[in-house]
mmCIF file with all atom_site columns, C-alpha atoms in Angstrom:
data_model
loop_
_atom_site.group_PDB
_atom_site.id
_atom_site.type_symbol
_atom_site.label_atom_id
_atom_site.label_alt_id
_atom_site.label_comp_id
_atom_site.label_asym_id
_atom_site.label_entity_id
_atom_site.label_seq_id
_atom_site.pdbx_PDB_ins_code
_atom_site.Cartn_x
_atom_site.Cartn_y
_atom_site.Cartn_z
_atom_site.occupancy
_atom_site.B_iso_or_equiv
_atom_site.pdbx_formal_charge
_atom_site.auth_seq_id
_atom_site.auth_comp_id
_atom_site.auth_asym_id
_atom_site.auth_atom_id
_atom_site.pdbx_PDB_model_num
ATOM 1   C CA . UNK A 1 1   ? -23.772 -6.422  -5.778  1.00 0.00 ? 1   UNK A CA 1
ATOM 2   C CA . UNK A 1 2   ? -20.484 -8.349  -5.069  1.00 0.00 ? 2   UNK A CA 1
ATOM 3   C CA . UNK A 1 3   ? -17.783 -7.177  -2.892  1.00 0.00 ? 3   UNK A CA 1
ATOM 4   C CA . UNK A 1 4   ? -14.099 -7.497  -3.828  1.00 0.00 ? 4   UNK A CA 1
ATOM 5   C CA . UNK A 1 5   ? -11.646 -6.721  -0.602  1.00 0.00 ? 5   UNK A CA 1
ATOM 6   C CA . UNK A 1 6   ? -8.154  -5.907  -1.393  1.00 0.00 ? 6   UNK A CA 1
ATOM 7   C CA . UNK A 1 7   ? -4.848  -5.931  0.757   1.00 0.00 ? 7   UNK A CA 1
ATOM 8   C CA . UNK A 1 8   ? -2.540  -3.448  0.775   1.00 0.00 ? 8   UNK A CA 1
ATOM 9   C CA . UNK A 1 9   ? 1.237   -4.149  1.259   1.00 0.00 ? 9   UNK A CA 1
ATOM 10  C CA . UNK A 1 10  ? 2.348   -6.956  -1.089  1.00 0.00 ? 10  UNK A CA 1
ATOM 11  C CA . UNK A 1 11  ? -0.870  -6.895  -3.105  1.00 0.00 ? 11  UNK A CA 1
ATOM 12  C CA . UNK A 1 12  ? -1.398  -3.457  -4.298  1.00 0.00 ? 12  UNK A CA 1
ATOM 13  C CA . UNK A 1 13  ? 1.742   -1.789  -3.339  1.00 0.00 ? 13  UNK A CA 1
ATOM 14  C CA . UNK A 1 14  ? 5.283   -3.184  -3.243  1.00 0.00 ? 14  UNK A CA 1
ATOM 15  C CA . UNK A 1 15  ? 6.192   -1.803  0.590   1.00 0.00 ? 15  UNK A CA 1
ATOM 16  C CA . UNK A 1 16  ? 8.726   -4.519  1.143   1.00 0.00 ? 16  UNK A CA 1
ATOM 17  C CA . UNK A 1 17  ? 12.030  -1.978  1.308   1.00 0.00 ? 17  UNK A CA 1
ATOM 18  C CA . UNK A 1 18  ? 10.042  0.306   3.418   1.00 0.00 ? 18  UNK A CA 1
ATOM 19  C CA . UNK A 1 19  ? 8.935   -2.484  5.740   1.00 0.00 ? 19  UNK A CA 1
ATOM 20  C CA . UNK A 1 20  ? 12.326  -3.972  6.119   1.00 0.00 ? 20  UNK A CA 1
ATOM 21  C CA . UNK A 1 21  ? 14.471  -0.884  6.219   1.00 0.00 ? 21  UNK A CA 1
ATOM 22  C CA . UNK A 1 22  ? 11.820  0.495   9.005   1.00 0.00 ? 22  UNK A CA 1
ATOM 23  C CA . UNK A 1 23  ? 12.078  -2.660  10.844  1.00 0.00 ? 23  UNK A CA 1
ATOM 24  C CA . UNK A 1 24  ? 15.926  -2.714  10.648  1.00 0.00 ? 24  UNK A CA 1
ATOM 25  C CA . UNK A 1 25  ? 16.073  0.919   11.737  1.00 0.00 ? 25  UNK A CA 1
ATOM 26  C CA . UNK A 1 26  ? 13.533  -0.274  14.936  1.00 0.00 ? 26  UNK A CA 1
ATOM 27  C CA . UNK A 1 27  ? 15.685  -3.401  15.718  1.00 0.00 ? 27  UNK A CA 1
ATOM 28  C CA . UNK A 1 28  ? 18.860  -0.915  16.130  1.00 0.00 ? 28  UNK A CA 1
ATOM 29  C CA . UNK A 1 29  ? 16.716  1.554   18.322  1.00 0.00 ? 29  UNK A CA 1
ATOM 30  C CA . UNK A 1 30  ? 16.217  -1.088  20.615  1.00 0.00 ? 30  UNK A CA 1
ATOM 31  C CA . UNK A 1 31  ? 20.012  -2.509  20.672  1.00 0.00 ? 31  UNK A CA 1
ATOM 32  C CA . UNK A 1 32  ? 19.056  -5.872  18.643  1.00 0.00 ? 32  UNK A CA 1
ATOM 33  C CA . UNK A 1 33  ? 20.382  -7.532  15.546  1.00 0.00 ? 33  UNK A CA 1
ATOM 34  C CA . UNK A 1 34  ? 18.279  -6.525  12.606  1.00 0.00 ? 34  UNK A CA 1
ATOM 35  C CA . UNK A 1 35  ? 16.363  -9.456  11.080  1.00 0.00 ? 35  UNK A CA 1
ATOM 36  C CA . UNK A 1 36  ? 16.818  -10.652 7.515   1.00 0.00 ? 36  UNK A CA 1
ATOM 37  C CA . UNK A 1 37  ? 14.394  -9.345  4.690   1.00 0.00 ? 37  UNK A CA 1
ATOM 38  C CA . UNK A 1 38  ? 12.749  -12.527 4.495   1.00 0.00 ? 38  UNK A CA 1
ATOM 39  C CA . UNK A 1 39  ? 11.842  -12.978 7.904   1.00 0.00 ? 39  UNK A CA 1
ATOM 40  C CA . UNK A 1 40  ? 10.716  -9.605  8.006   1.00 0.00 ? 40  UNK A CA 1
ATOM 41  C CA . UNK A 1 41  ? 8.334   -9.859  5.279   1.00 0.00 ? 41  UNK A CA 1
ATOM 42  C CA . UNK A 1 42  ? 6.772   -13.010 6.569   1.00 0.00 ? 42  UNK A CA 1
ATOM 43  C CA . UNK A 1 43  ? 4.612   -10.811 9.169   1.00 0.00 ? 43  UNK A CA 1
ATOM 44  C CA . UNK A 1 44  ? 3.463   -8.075  6.707   1.00 0.00 ? 44  UNK A CA 1
ATOM 45  C CA . UNK A 1 45  ? -0.407  -8.054  6.934   1.00 0.00 ? 45  UNK A CA 1
ATOM 46  C CA . UNK A 1 46  ? -0.208  -8.394  10.640  1.00 0.00 ? 46  UNK A CA 1
ATOM 47  C CA . UNK A 1 47  ? -0.970  -5.286  12.970  1.00 0.00 ? 47  UNK A CA 1
ATOM 48  C CA . UNK A 1 48  ? 2.314   -3.713  14.184  1.00 0.00 ? 48  UNK A CA 1
ATOM 49  C CA . UNK A 1 49  ? 2.298   -5.073  17.807  1.00 0.00 ? 49  UNK A CA 1
ATOM 50  C CA . UNK A 1 50  ? 1.249   -8.615  16.749  1.00 0.00 ? 50  UNK A CA 1
ATOM 51  C CA . UNK A 1 51  ? 4.081   -8.273  13.921  1.00 0.00 ? 51  UNK A CA 1
ATOM 52  C CA . UNK A 1 52  ? 6.708   -7.128  16.535  1.00 0.00 ? 52  UNK A CA 1
ATOM 53  C CA . UNK A 1 53  ? 5.569   -9.857  19.104  1.00 0.00 ? 53  UNK A CA 1
ATOM 54  C CA . UNK A 1 54  ? 6.338   -12.362 16.294  1.00 0.00 ? 54  UNK A CA 1
ATOM 55  C CA . UNK A 1 55  ? 9.572   -10.874 15.388  1.00 0.00 ? 55  UNK A CA 1
ATOM 56  C CA . UNK A 1 56  ? 10.981  -10.404 18.736  1.00 0.00 ? 56  UNK A CA 1
ATOM 57  C CA . UNK A 1 57  ? 9.214   -13.030 21.133  1.00 0.00 ? 57  UNK A CA 1
ATOM 58  C CA . UNK A 1 58  ? 11.714  -12.914 23.770  1.00 0.00 ? 58  UNK A CA 1
ATOM 59  C CA . UNK A 1 59  ? 12.050  -9.405  24.444  1.00 0.00 ? 59  UNK A CA 1
ATOM 60  C CA . UNK A 1 60  ? 9.760   -7.802  27.177  1.00 0.00 ? 60  UNK A CA 1
ATOM 61  C CA . UNK A 1 61  ? 6.459   -5.572  26.571  1.00 0.00 ? 61  UNK A CA 1
ATOM 62  C CA . UNK A 1 62  ? 8.420   -2.371  26.985  1.00 0.00 ? 62  UNK A CA 1
ATOM 63  C CA . UNK A 1 63  ? 11.118  -3.463  24.324  1.00 0.00 ? 63  UNK A CA 1
ATOM 64  C CA . UNK A 1 64  ? 8.361   -4.519  21.889  1.00 0.00 ? 64  UNK A CA 1
ATOM 65  C CA . UNK A 1 65  ? 6.442   -1.104  22.452  1.00 0.00 ? 65  UNK A CA 1
ATOM 66  C CA . UNK A 1 66  ? 10.085  0.491   21.532  1.00 0.00 ? 66  UNK A CA 1
ATOM 67  C CA . UNK A 1 67  ? 10.601  -1.566  18.514  1.00 0.00 ? 67  UNK A CA 1
ATOM 68  C CA . UNK A 1 68  ? 6.968   -0.514  17.541  1.00 0.00 ? 68  UNK A CA 1
ATOM 69  C CA . UNK A 1 69  ? 7.422   3.147   17.930  1.00 0.00 ? 69  UNK A CA 1
ATOM 70  C CA . UNK A 1 70  ? 10.930  3.208   16.310  1.00 0.00 ? 70  UNK A CA 1
ATOM 71  C CA . UNK A 1 71  ? 9.238   1.204   13.183  1.00 0.00 ? 71  UNK A CA 1
ATOM 72  C CA . UNK A 1 72  ? 6.213   3.927   12.979  1.00 0.00 ? 72  UNK A CA 1
ATOM 73  C CA . UNK A 1 73  ? 8.699   6.793   12.496  1.00 0.00 ? 73  UNK A CA 1
ATOM 74  C CA . UNK A 1 74  ? 10.909  5.371   10.582  1.00 0.00 ? 74  UNK A CA 1
ATOM 75  C CA . UNK A 1 75  ? 8.416   3.732   8.032   1.00 0.00 ? 75  UNK A CA 1
ATOM 76  C CA . UNK A 1 76  ? 6.846   7.379   8.068   1.00 0.00 ? 76  UNK A CA 1
ATOM 77  C CA . UNK A 1 77  ? 10.002  8.849   7.173   1.00 0.00 ? 77  UNK A CA 1
ATOM 78  C CA . UNK A 1 78  ? 10.531  6.390   4.317   1.00 0.00 ? 78  UNK A CA 1
ATOM 79  C CA . UNK A 1 79  ? 7.074   6.893   2.889   1.00 0.00 ? 79  UNK A CA 1
ATOM 80  C CA . UNK A 1 80  ? 7.503   10.627  3.088   1.00 0.00 ? 80  UNK A CA 1
ATOM 81  C CA . UNK A 1 81  ? 10.628  10.433  1.158   1.00 0.00 ? 81  UNK A CA 1
ATOM 82  C CA . UNK A 1 82  ? 9.160   8.124   -1.671  1.00 0.00 ? 82  UNK A CA 1
ATOM 83  C CA . UNK A 1 83  ? 5.814   6.155   -1.612  1.00 0.00 ? 83  UNK A CA 1
ATOM 84  C CA . UNK A 1 84  ? 5.826   2.665   -2.144  1.00 0.00 ? 84  UNK A CA 1
ATOM 85  C CA . UNK A 1 85  ? 5.109   1.648   -5.838  1.00 0.00 ? 85  UNK A CA 1
ATOM 86  C CA . UNK A 1 86  ? 1.889   0.326   -7.001  1.00 0.00 ? 86  UNK A CA 1
ATOM 87  C CA . UNK A 1 87  ? 2.742   -3.188  -8.515  1.00 0.00 ? 87  UNK A CA 1
ATOM 88  C CA . UNK A 1 88  ? 2.369   -3.324  -12.529 1.00 0.00 ? 88  UNK A CA 1
ATOM 89  C CA . UNK A 1 89  ? -0.992  -3.389  -13.606 1.00 0.00 ? 89  UNK A CA 1
ATOM 90  C CA . UNK A 1 90  ? -2.726  -2.472  -10.500 1.00 0.00 ? 90  UNK A CA 1
ATOM 91  C CA . UNK A 1 91  ? -4.170  0.785   -11.281 1.00 0.00 ? 91  UNK A CA 1
ATOM 92  C CA . UNK A 1 92  ? -5.916  -0.758  -14.506 1.00 0.00 ? 92  UNK A CA 1
ATOM 93  C CA . UNK A 1 93  ? -7.079  -3.360  -12.646 1.00 0.00 ? 93  UNK A CA 1
ATOM 94  C CA . UNK A 1 94  ? -8.621  -1.294  -9.841  1.00 0.00 ? 94  UNK A CA 1
ATOM 95  C CA . UNK A 1 95  ? -9.952  0.917   -12.597 1.00 0.00 ? 95  UNK A CA 1
ATOM 96  C CA . UNK A 1 96  ? -11.474 -1.770  -14.464 1.00 0.00 ? 96  UNK A CA 1
ATOM 97  C CA . UNK A 1 97  ? -13.164 -3.358  -11.554 1.00 0.00 ? 97  UNK A CA 1
ATOM 98  C CA . UNK A 1 98  ? -14.344 0.010   -10.180 1.00 0.00 ? 98  UNK A CA 1
ATOM 99  C CA . UNK A 1 99  ? -16.132 0.883   -13.504 1.00 0.00 ? 99  UNK A CA 1
ATOM 100 C CA . UNK A 1 100 ? -18.287 -2.042  -13.357 1.00 0.00 ? 100 UNK A CA 1
ATOM 101 C CA . UNK A 1 101 ? -21.880 -1.635  -11.863 1.00 0.00 ? 101 UNK A CA 1
ATOM 102 C CA . UNK A 1 102 ? -22.079 -5.015  -10.350 1.00 0.00 ? 102 UNK A CA 1
ATOM 103 C CA . UNK A 1 103 ? -18.852 -4.119  -8.127  1.00 0.00 ? 103 UNK A CA 1
ATOM 104 C CA . UNK A 1 104 ? -18.042 -2.747  -5.084  1.00 0.00 ? 104 UNK A CA 1
ATOM 105 C CA . UNK A 1 105 ? -14.320 -2.504  -3.919  1.00 0.00 ? 105 UNK A CA 1
ATOM 106 C CA . UNK A 1 106 ? -12.845 -2.288  -0.434  1.00 0.00 ? 106 UNK A CA 1
ATOM 107 C CA . UNK A 1 107 ? -9.630  -2.713  1.622   1.00 0.00 ? 107 UNK A CA 1
ATOM 108 C CA . UNK A 1 108 ? -8.956  -4.570  4.688   1.00 0.00 ? 108 UNK A CA 1
ATOM 109 C CA . UNK A 1 109 ? -5.242  -3.913  5.733   1.00 0.00 ? 109 UNK A CA 1
ATOM 110 C CA . UNK A 1 110 ? -3.144  -4.082  8.501   1.00 0.00 ? 110 UNK A CA 1
ATOM 111 C CA . UNK A 1 111 ? -1.845  -0.574  8.082   1.00 0.00 ? 111 UNK A CA 1
ATOM 112 C CA . UNK A 1 112 ? -3.033  2.406   9.985   1.00 0.00 ? 112 UNK A CA 1
ATOM 113 C CA . UNK A 1 113 ? -5.439  4.665   8.967   1.00 0.00 ? 113 UNK A CA 1
ATOM 114 C CA . UNK A 1 114 ? -3.052  7.500   8.571   1.00 0.00 ? 114 UNK A CA 1
ATOM 115 C CA . UNK A 1 115 ? -1.046  4.998   6.302   1.00 0.00 ? 115 UNK A CA 1
ATOM 116 C CA . UNK A 1 116 ? -3.647  3.672   4.160   1.00 0.00 ? 116 UNK A CA 1
ATOM 117 C CA . UNK A 1 117 ? -4.958  7.577   3.274   1.00 0.00 ? 117 UNK A CA 1
ATOM 118 C CA . UNK A 1 118 ? -1.432  8.230   2.716   1.00 0.00 ? 118 UNK A CA 1
ATOM 119 C CA . UNK A 1 119 ? -1.242  5.501   0.421   1.00 0.00 ? 119 UNK A CA 1
ATOM 120 C CA . UNK A 1 120 ? -4.427  6.528   -1.498  1.00 0.00 ? 120 UNK A CA 1
ATOM 121 C CA . UNK A 1 121 ? -3.451  9.876   -1.834  1.00 0.00 ? 121 UNK A CA 1
ATOM 122 C CA . UNK A 1 122 ? 0.160   9.206   -3.365  1.00 0.00 ? 122 UNK A CA 1
ATOM 123 C CA . UNK A 1 123 ? -1.452  6.848   -6.132  1.00 0.00 ? 123 UNK A CA 1
ATOM 124 C CA . UNK A 1 124 ? -4.622  8.696   -6.873  1.00 0.00 ? 124 UNK A CA 1
ATOM 125 C CA . UNK A 1 125 ? -6.976  6.400   -5.718  1.00 0.00 ? 125 UNK A CA 1
ATOM 126 C CA . UNK A 1 126 ? -9.504  8.343   -3.991  1.00 0.00 ? 126 UNK A CA 1
ATOM 127 C CA . UNK A 1 127 ? -13.337 7.202   -4.814  1.00 0.00 ? 127 UNK A CA 1
ATOM 128 C CA . UNK A 1 128 ? -12.582 3.737   -5.769  1.00 0.00 ? 128 UNK A CA 1
ATOM 129 C CA . UNK A 1 129 ? -12.985 2.122   -2.440  1.00 0.00 ? 129 UNK A CA 1
ATOM 130 C CA . UNK A 1 130 ? -16.743 1.995   -0.702  1.00 0.00 ? 130 UNK A CA 1
ATOM 131 C CA . UNK A 1 131 ? -14.879 0.813   2.589   1.00 0.00 ? 131 UNK A CA 1
ATOM 132 C CA . UNK A 1 132 ? -11.723 1.373   4.120   1.00 0.00 ? 132 UNK A CA 1
ATOM 133 C CA . UNK A 1 133 ? -10.639 -1.139  7.063   1.00 0.00 ? 133 UNK A CA 1
ATOM 134 C CA . UNK A 1 134 ? -7.566  -0.761  9.398   1.00 0.00 ? 134 UNK A CA 1
ATOM 135 C CA . UNK A 1 135 ? -5.596  -1.998  12.175  1.00 0.00 ? 135 UNK A CA 1
ATOM 136 C CA . UNK A 1 136 ? -6.552  1.295   14.232  1.00 0.00 ? 136 UNK A CA 1
ATOM 137 C CA . UNK A 1 137 ? -10.224 -0.222  14.361  1.00 0.00 ? 137 UNK A CA 1
ATOM 138 C CA . UNK A 1 138 ? -9.938  -4.022  14.283  1.00 0.00 ? 138 UNK A CA 1
ATOM 139 C CA . UNK A 1 139 ? -7.969  -6.815  15.743  1.00 0.00 ? 139 UNK A CA 1
ATOM 140 C CA . UNK A 1 140 ? -4.891  -8.058  13.715  1.00 0.00 ? 140 UNK A CA 1
ATOM 141 C CA . UNK A 1 141 ? -5.429  -10.552 10.811  1.00 0.00 ? 141 UNK A CA 1
ATOM 142 C CA . UNK A 1 142 ? -6.573  -13.266 10.652  1.00 0.00 ? 142 UNK A CA 1
ATOM 143 C CA . UNK A 1 143 ? -9.505  -12.377 12.622  1.00 0.00 ? 143 UNK A CA 1
ATOM 144 C CA . UNK A 1 144 ? -12.359 -11.814 10.343  1.00 0.00 ? 144 UNK A CA 1
ATOM 145 C CA . UNK A 1 145 ? -13.282 -8.393  12.044  1.00 0.00 ? 145 UNK A CA 1
ATOM 146 C CA . UNK A 1 146 ? -12.226 -6.169  9.234   1.00 0.00 ? 146 UNK A CA 1
ATOM 147 C CA . UNK A 1 147 ? -14.259 -8.272  6.682   1.00 0.00 ? 147 UNK A CA 1
ATOM 148 C CA . UNK A 1 148 ? -17.275 -8.691  8.825   1.00 0.00 ? 148 UNK A CA 1
ATOM 149 C CA . UNK A 1 149 ? -17.230 -4.756  9.014   1.00 0.00 ? 149 UNK A CA 1
ATOM 150 C CA . UNK A 1 150 ? -16.980 -4.534  5.249   1.00 0.00 ? 150 UNK A CA 1
ATOM 151 C CA . UNK A 1 151 ? -19.919 -6.443  4.746   1.00 0.00 ? 151 UNK A CA 1
ATOM 152 C CA . UNK A 1 152 ? -21.961 -4.719  7.155   1.00 0.00 ? 152 UNK A CA 1
ATOM 153 C CA . UNK A 1 153 ? -20.861 -1.459  5.488   1.00 0.00 ? 153 UNK A CA 1
ATOM 154 C CA . UNK A 1 154 ? -21.746 -2.678  2.176   1.00 0.00 ? 154 UNK A CA 1
ATOM 155 C CA . UNK A 1 155 ? -24.912 -4.903  2.725   1.00 0.00 ? 155 UNK A CA 1
ATOM 156 C CA . UNK A 1 156 ? -23.325 -7.433  0.796   1.00 0.00 ? 156 UNK A CA 1
ATOM 157 C CA . UNK A 1 157 ? -23.619 -11.117 2.051   1.00 0.00 ? 157 UNK A CA 1
ATOM 158 C CA . UNK A 1 158 ? -20.475 -13.205 2.458   1.00 0.00 ? 158 UNK A CA 1
ATOM 159 C CA . UNK A 1 159 ? -21.111 -15.670 -0.209  1.00 0.00 ? 159 UNK A CA 1
ATOM 160 C CA . UNK A 1 160 ? -21.066 -12.675 -2.718  1.00 0.00 ? 160 UNK A CA 1
ATOM 161 C CA . UNK A 1 161 ? -17.411 -11.214 -1.476  1.00 0.00 ? 161 UNK A CA 1
ATOM 162 C CA . UNK A 1 162 ? -13.952 -12.324 -2.103  1.00 0.00 ? 162 UNK A CA 1
ATOM 163 C CA . UNK A 1 163 ? -10.598 -11.259 -0.107  1.00 0.00 ? 163 UNK A CA 1
ATOM 164 C CA . UNK A 1 164 ? -7.634  -10.663 -2.384  1.00 0.00 ? 164 UNK A CA 1
ATOM 165 C CA . UNK A 1 165 ? -4.519  -10.547 -0.724  1.00 0.00 ? 165 UNK A CA 1
ATOM 166 C CA . UNK A 1 166 ? -0.737  -12.137 -0.736  1.00 0.00 ? 166 UNK A CA 1
ATOM 167 C CA . UNK A 1 167 ? -0.572  -13.797 2.943   1.00 0.00 ? 167 UNK A CA 1
ATOM 168 C CA . UNK A 1 168 ? -1.740  -16.933 4.551   1.00 0.00 ? 168 UNK A CA 1
ATOM 169 C CA . UNK A 1 169 ? -3.397  -14.113 7.092   1.00 0.00 ? 169 UNK A CA 1
ATOM 170 C CA . UNK A 1 170 ? -5.521  -12.821 4.480   1.00 0.00 ? 170 UNK A CA 1
ATOM 171 C CA . UNK A 1 171 ? -6.639  -16.380 3.075   1.00 0.00 ? 171 UNK A CA 1
ATOM 172 C CA . UNK A 1 172 ? -7.394  -17.388 6.999   1.00 0.00 ? 172 UNK A CA 1
ATOM 173 C CA . UNK A 1 173 ? -9.310  -14.009 7.432   1.00 0.00 ? 173 UNK A CA 1
ATOM 174 C CA . UNK A 1 174 ? -11.368 -14.785 4.490   1.00 0.00 ? 174 UNK A CA 1
ATOM 175 C CA . UNK A 1 175 ? -12.291 -18.269 5.299   1.00 0.00 ? 175 UNK A CA 1
ATOM 176 C CA . UNK A 1 176 ? -13.050 -17.196 9.162   1.00 0.00 ? 176 UNK A CA 1
ATOM 177 C CA . UNK A 1 177 ? -15.461 -14.590 7.485   1.00 0.00 ? 177 UNK A CA 1
ATOM 178 C CA . UNK A 1 178 ? -17.191 -17.172 5.189   1.00 0.00 ? 178 UNK A CA 1
ATOM 179 C CA . UNK A 1 179 ? -15.858 -15.304 2.061   1.00 0.00 ? 179 UNK A CA 1
ATOM 180 C CA . UNK A 1 180 ? -13.947 -16.687 -0.996  1.00 0.00 ? 180 UNK A CA 1
ATOM 181 C CA . UNK A 1 181 ? -10.060 -15.945 -1.053  1.00 0.00 ? 181 UNK A CA 1
ATOM 182 C CA . UNK A 1 182 ? -8.033  -15.111 -3.945  1.00 0.00 ? 182 UNK A CA 1
ATOM 183 C CA . UNK A 1 183 ? -4.118  -15.417 -3.569  1.00 0.00 ? 183 UNK A CA 1
ATOM 184 C CA . UNK A 1 184 ? -1.583  -13.203 -5.530  1.00 0.00 ? 184 UNK A CA 1
ATOM 185 C CA . UNK A 1 185 ? 1.734   -14.644 -6.633  1.00 0.00 ? 185 UNK A CA 1
ATOM 186 C CA . UNK A 1 186 ? 4.005   -11.711 -6.746  1.00 0.00 ? 186 UNK A CA 1
ATOM 187 C CA . UNK A 1 187 ? 3.460   -10.912 -2.795  1.00 0.00 ? 187 UNK A CA 1
ATOM 188 C CA . UNK A 1 188 ? 5.355   -11.924 0.452   1.00 0.00 ? 188 UNK A CA 1
ATOM 189 C CA . UNK A 1 189 ? 4.079   -15.420 1.145   1.00 0.00 ? 189 UNK A CA 1
ATOM 190 C CA . UNK A 1 190 ? 4.809   -18.594 -1.250  1.00 0.00 ? 190 UNK A CA 1
ATOM 191 C CA . UNK A 1 191 ? 1.985   -19.792 -3.271  1.00 0.00 ? 191 UNK A CA 1
ATOM 192 C CA . UNK A 1 192 ? 2.138   -23.160 -1.845  1.00 0.00 ? 192 UNK A CA 1
ATOM 193 C CA . UNK A 1 193 ? 1.563   -21.144 1.774   1.00 0.00 ? 193 UNK A CA 1
ATOM 194 C CA . UNK A 1 194 ? -1.480  -19.548 0.344   1.00 0.00 ? 194 UNK A CA 1
ATOM 195 C CA . UNK A 1 195 ? -3.014  -22.629 -1.263  1.00 0.00 ? 195 UNK A CA 1
ATOM 196 C CA . UNK A 1 196 ? -2.782  -24.360 2.076   1.00 0.00 ? 196 UNK A CA 1
ATOM 197 C CA . UNK A 1 197 ? -4.451  -21.297 3.941   1.00 0.00 ? 197 UNK A CA 1
ATOM 198 C CA . UNK A 1 198 ? -7.514  -21.949 1.380   1.00 0.00 ? 198 UNK A CA 1
ATOM 199 C CA . UNK A 1 199 ? -6.714  -19.834 -1.545  1.00 0.00 ? 199 UNK A CA 1
ATOM 200 C CA . UNK A 1 200 ? -9.232  -20.410 -4.343  1.00 0.00 ? 200 UNK A CA 1
ATOM 201 C CA . UNK A 1 201 ? -6.382  -19.630 -6.773  1.00 0.00 ? 201 UNK A CA 1
ATOM 202 C CA . UNK A 1 202 ? -3.449  -17.596 -6.999  1.00 0.00 ? 202 UNK A CA 1
ATOM 203 C CA . UNK A 1 203 ? -2.962  -15.026 -9.631  1.00 0.00 ? 203 UNK A CA 1
ATOM 204 C CA . UNK A 1 204 ? -0.027  -14.466 -11.748 1.00 0.00 ? 204 UNK A CA 1
ATOM 205 C CA . UNK A 1 205 ? -0.510  -11.053 -12.568 1.00 0.00 ? 205 UNK A CA 1
ATOM 206 C CA . UNK A 1 206 ? -3.128  -8.096  -12.477 1.00 0.00 ? 206 UNK A CA 1
ATOM 207 C CA . UNK A 1 207 ? -4.333  -9.069  -15.975 1.00 0.00 ? 207 UNK A CA 1
ATOM 208 C CA . UNK A 1 208 ? -4.771  -12.493 -14.573 1.00 0.00 ? 208 UNK A CA 1
ATOM 209 C CA . UNK A 1 209 ? -6.310  -11.534 -11.254 1.00 0.00 ? 209 UNK A CA 1
ATOM 210 C CA . UNK A 1 210 ? -8.892  -9.114  -13.206 1.00 0.00 ? 210 UNK A CA 1
ATOM 211 C CA . UNK A 1 211 ? -9.931  -12.026 -15.351 1.00 0.00 ? 211 UNK A CA 1
ATOM 212 C CA . UNK A 1 212 ? -10.179 -14.141 -12.150 1.00 0.00 ? 212 UNK A CA 1
ATOM 213 C CA . UNK A 1 213 ? -12.798 -11.734 -10.434 1.00 0.00 ? 213 UNK A CA 1
ATOM 214 C CA . UNK A 1 214 ? -14.534 -11.324 -13.659 1.00 0.00 ? 214 UNK A CA 1
ATOM 215 C CA . UNK A 1 215 ? -15.135 -15.113 -13.817 1.00 0.00 ? 215 UNK A CA 1
ATOM 216 C CA . UNK A 1 216 ? -16.129 -15.098 -10.189 1.00 0.00 ? 216 UNK A CA 1
ATOM 217 C CA . UNK A 1 217 ? -18.437 -12.192 -10.392 1.00 0.00 ? 217 UNK A CA 1
ATOM 218 C CA . UNK A 1 218 ? -20.306 -14.003 -13.488 1.00 0.00 ? 218 UNK A CA 1
#
């Protein structure tokens, strides 16, 4: 068996509007000037406290905690109002890979366990992933803890696993775990940044990604 691990935000779902909107509300709650979209999207994939520390490095711990709490509330409200959409072709790709008898699918995300469960329920993805690794139980990416846990749960060796994501954090995490790394070209970090962080390839769309996984698995 081989293991295919997916990131979520920027890879499976396009949550940029939720993320930027929630961070705007959070910065305003702390009395700070909101950041532009591109700046906020660069931290997608990091666990929330680490992301806030990157975005507000000059603020004290209490202010950073306030920003994180306000972000959680605002993001939940946005998610309840409307789930972030899957990228075109994501569902068909997941279904095709899940139907193979030589592959196991997993998730490694900076989302909370509750946030991941909500995403899976919103898009009817129950039963497709055998391992769900979230920020609740691990250090932030690019620490390899999430991937090491997924390998341990599935009994798959690192050499038989691949991480798929849209950020350099995903690529760095994969390398740290001894796994292959595939980037996706529709997410939040530029293609050259993914390549510089060790992406074996950067897929153009989900059809391209599915074919790349099939070649890798063979």
